[in-house]
Amino acid sequence: MTPQFWLWLGFAGMAAGAAAILFMAKRRTPAEEADGIIHGIVPIIAACSYFAMATGQGSLALPAGPDAAEAARQFYFARYIDWTFTTPLLLVGLSRTAMHSGMRRPAIVWGLIGSDLIMIVTALAFGLSDVAAVKWTWFAISCGAFLAVFYGIFVQLREENAGERADVRTAFLRNAVFLTGVWSAYPIVLLAGQDGLGFLSPTVALAVVAILDLTAKVVYGVMATLETTRAVDRDLKDGPVAAAPLRRAA
């Protein structure tokens, strides 16, 4: 399987996933509609990124990292553009799950997004660097920002989620563990890939990132959409609430 195979697979999987999520998402309340749009847009953005990379518009040739064995590498900058938009959207969706009864403390959400963007931009700087000391400093900063994202999710968001009913608390914890578990593999792949130590071949690194992307954006998107549907089912069974008035029947 060639690098092109994995790039086109990523494009096709993201496009199909976006269609599936938008088809599944219901629009009985404004909150449900917003969550469906958020999780549907994420794979659309990723599909555009994979199309750019598959057609040669989303990458450029760079010298190999200072600790890698190869003389040159293909640097896929389009994936960082993708992550700059999609990971904040995923965090907004997760925050909406945590605070299902109403978006309280928006500063927490902004803090998550800010930490996430620092993580992505410094990871981009890591990938572009060819001086060892500079490269690994950027990698350390990016990992530090990643830990800040974890803190925001499992401490701050979880504190807000504690006041929600039991099914919402369960849904948030399940979504948070799943999403962060997948995200935790990314720095390992970047470290071992051609932008880092060069332990993984370009094809293997592309394959792993494509699988991770499809899991984080499509599989998670389907899961989060179904969780939202179940939560709104419970809302409507208990009676429409002021924060999310009923728009139309299912």
Phi, psi and omega in degrees: 000128184271166174305322180298324178302313183290326178291316178291327175297318177300316179298310182296318181295320179293318180297314179295320180297319179298316179298318181295316182295315181294328177289320182288325188295131177266166184227044182284333177227159176303322180295318180294319178298315180297317180296320178296319179294317180302309184285341175280325181291325184306305179290338175296314177299316181295324178298319177298319179298314181293325177296317179298316181292321181293330181266005176085005181267351185249021181212164175211157182274131179227160171298149179295159177300157184297338181253009182264159183275332184283157180277334181214165181211156174264120183258118184267086183287338182298330181293331178287326174296315176306305184297329180298328179265318189282322182292321173299321178297319178296323178292323176297317178299318178294322178295322178294326175294316181297319182250059187299325183280353179160135183287094179263160176048064179301340179300327178297317181295316178296323177297319177298314181296317179299314179298320180296316180294323175299317179300316183290314183295319179288331174292323175298315178298321175302313182293329182277341187283144175236009173255123190306309184298321179291314182303310186283338172292315177299320180297318180295319178296317180299317178295323177297318177294325177298319177296325177295323176297316177301317179298315180299322182284307191269351175247298186288310179294323181293327175298317178292324181290338183299335181274356180276168179289169191299317183292327178290320177298318179296317180297316180298313182297319179297314180296317182296316181294317181297309184296312181291330176297317178292314181301328182297338180282338184299309180298331178293317179293318178298321179296317185273346183280190184292338177281347181242250185275345177077021179289327180265140175291158179304321181294315180296316180298317178297318180298315182295316180295321179298317179295317178297317180298314179296324179290315184287332187255321182265303181300312178296320180299318176297314181298314181294323178296318178294322177297317179297317179301315180296320180295319180289325173306315179293320178303312184288330176293321180281343181119135179305139180256158185297327183288339182217075186294150180292131178265312178201161181287158179294000000 
